[in-house]
C-alpha positions as semicolon CSV with decimal commas, in nm:
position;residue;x (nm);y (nm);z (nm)
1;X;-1,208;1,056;1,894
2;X;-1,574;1,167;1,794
3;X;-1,692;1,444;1,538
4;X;-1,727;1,702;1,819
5;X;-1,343;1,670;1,813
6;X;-1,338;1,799;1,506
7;X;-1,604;2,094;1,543
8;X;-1,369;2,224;1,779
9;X;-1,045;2,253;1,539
10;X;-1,250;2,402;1,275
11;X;-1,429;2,697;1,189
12;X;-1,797;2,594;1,247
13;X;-2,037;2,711;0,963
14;X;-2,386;2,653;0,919
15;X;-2,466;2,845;0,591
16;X;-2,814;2,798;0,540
17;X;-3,086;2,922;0,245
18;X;-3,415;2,888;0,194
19;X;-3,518;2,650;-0,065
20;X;-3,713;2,890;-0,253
21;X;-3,396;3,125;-0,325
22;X;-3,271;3,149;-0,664
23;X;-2,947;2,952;-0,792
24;X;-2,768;3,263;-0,823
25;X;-2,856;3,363;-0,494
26;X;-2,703;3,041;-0,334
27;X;-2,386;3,054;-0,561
28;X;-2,286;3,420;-0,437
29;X;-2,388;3,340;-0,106
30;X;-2,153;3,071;-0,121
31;X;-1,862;3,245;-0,233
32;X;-1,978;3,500;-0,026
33;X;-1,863;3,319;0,296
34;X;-1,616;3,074;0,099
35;X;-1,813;2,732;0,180
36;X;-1,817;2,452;-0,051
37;X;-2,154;2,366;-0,002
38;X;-2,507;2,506;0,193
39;X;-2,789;2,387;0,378
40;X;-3,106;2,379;0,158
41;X;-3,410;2,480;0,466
42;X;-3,794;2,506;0,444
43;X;-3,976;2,642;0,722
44;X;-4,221;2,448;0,910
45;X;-4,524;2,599;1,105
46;X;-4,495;2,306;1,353
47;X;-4,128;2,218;1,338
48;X;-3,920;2,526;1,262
49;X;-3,643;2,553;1,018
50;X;-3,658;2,220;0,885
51;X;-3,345;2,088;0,621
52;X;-3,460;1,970;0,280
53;X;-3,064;1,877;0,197
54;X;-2,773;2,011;0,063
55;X;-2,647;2,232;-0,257
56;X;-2,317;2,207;-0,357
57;X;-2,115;2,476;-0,510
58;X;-1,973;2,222;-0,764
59;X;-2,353;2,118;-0,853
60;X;-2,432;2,486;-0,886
61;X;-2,134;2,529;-1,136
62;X;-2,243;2,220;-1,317
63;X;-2,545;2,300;-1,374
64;X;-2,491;2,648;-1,476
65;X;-2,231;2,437;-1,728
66;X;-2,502;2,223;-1,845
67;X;-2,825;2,435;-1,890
68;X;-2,630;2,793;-1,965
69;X;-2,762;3,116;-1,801
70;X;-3,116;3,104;-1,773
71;X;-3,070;2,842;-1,472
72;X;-2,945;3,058;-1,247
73;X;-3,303;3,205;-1,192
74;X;-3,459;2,865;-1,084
75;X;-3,497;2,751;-0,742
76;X;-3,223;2,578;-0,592
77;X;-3,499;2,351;-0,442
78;X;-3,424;2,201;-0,775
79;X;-3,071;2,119;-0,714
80;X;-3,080;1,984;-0,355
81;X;-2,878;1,691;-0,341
82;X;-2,920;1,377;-0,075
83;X;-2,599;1,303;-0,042
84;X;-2,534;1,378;0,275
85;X;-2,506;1,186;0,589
86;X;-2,644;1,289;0,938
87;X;-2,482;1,178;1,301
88;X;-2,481;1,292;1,595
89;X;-2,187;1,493;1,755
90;X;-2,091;1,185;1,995
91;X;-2,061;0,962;1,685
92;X;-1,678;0,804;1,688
93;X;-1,527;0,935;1,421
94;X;-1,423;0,607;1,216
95;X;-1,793;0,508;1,196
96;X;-1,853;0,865;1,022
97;X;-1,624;0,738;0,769
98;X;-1,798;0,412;0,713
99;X;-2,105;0,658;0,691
100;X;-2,001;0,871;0,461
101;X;-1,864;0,657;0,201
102;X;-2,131;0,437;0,248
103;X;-2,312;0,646;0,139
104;X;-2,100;0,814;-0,111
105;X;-2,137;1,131;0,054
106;X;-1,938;1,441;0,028
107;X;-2,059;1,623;0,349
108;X;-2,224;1,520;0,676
109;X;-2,485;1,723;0,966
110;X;-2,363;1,713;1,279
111;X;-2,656;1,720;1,513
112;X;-2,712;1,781;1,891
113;X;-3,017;1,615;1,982
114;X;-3,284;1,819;1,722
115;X;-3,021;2,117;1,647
116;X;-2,744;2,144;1,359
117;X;-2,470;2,212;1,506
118;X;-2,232;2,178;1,221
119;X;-2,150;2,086;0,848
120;X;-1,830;1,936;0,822
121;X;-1,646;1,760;0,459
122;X;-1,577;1,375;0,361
123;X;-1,210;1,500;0,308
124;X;-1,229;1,693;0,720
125;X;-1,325;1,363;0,811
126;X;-1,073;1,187;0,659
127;X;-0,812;1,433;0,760
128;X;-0,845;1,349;1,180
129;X;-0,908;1,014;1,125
130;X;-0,612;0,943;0,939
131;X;-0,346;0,998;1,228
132;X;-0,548;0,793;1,462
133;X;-0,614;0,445;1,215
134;X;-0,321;0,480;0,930
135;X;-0,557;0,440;0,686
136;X;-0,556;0,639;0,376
């Protein structure tokens, strides 16, 4: 099975901010549309939207936790996190495992050709490939 399978059974979302958006900003955009995390962007003259990384609601919370208040005004391109793995959307879906704990990731891209084309969870992943291996 690849990770287009999975695109398919799910709802597809591709919440994206711009990195020079506020923290609060991201965190009620996020519950907003009930996503764990959202795609951190820049725009490129030459390239387009171009992704920077990822900001997790948990992060966001932490962080709040950590620094109080006052850090909800900063810019969340303070907060993006590189734990995330990209693949393509013909990528078998047991190698996306090995990716993304290789990695220690928590979310992964899914890319066709130059174009996200979905975020999907560690724990999604998990979930389809389960039935197919019998592995935990």
């Amino acid at each position: 099975m690849k990770i287009e399978a999975i695109l398919a059974q799910i709802p597809v979302r591709r919440v994206c901010m711009n990195m020079e958006m506020p923290l609060r900003a991201a965190m009620k955009l996020m519950e907003k549309e009930k996503v764990e995390a959202l795609v951190v962007t820049d725009h490129c003259a030459t390239e387009g939207e171009a992704v920077l990384g990822l900001l997790a609601l948990e992060d966001a919370k932490a962080a709040v936790a950590a620094r109080g208040p006052s850090i909800l005004d900063a810019r969340i391109s303070r907060f993006v996190s590189d734990r995330y793995v990209v693949c393509d959307k013909g990528e078998m879906l047991p190698d996306a495992v090995k990716m993304i704990e290789g990695r220690a990731a928590s979310h992964m891209l899914v890319m066709d050709r130059d174009a996200m084309i979905g975020l999907v969870t560690h724990r999604q992943v998990r979930h389809f490939v389960k039935p197919i291996t019998g592995t935990n």
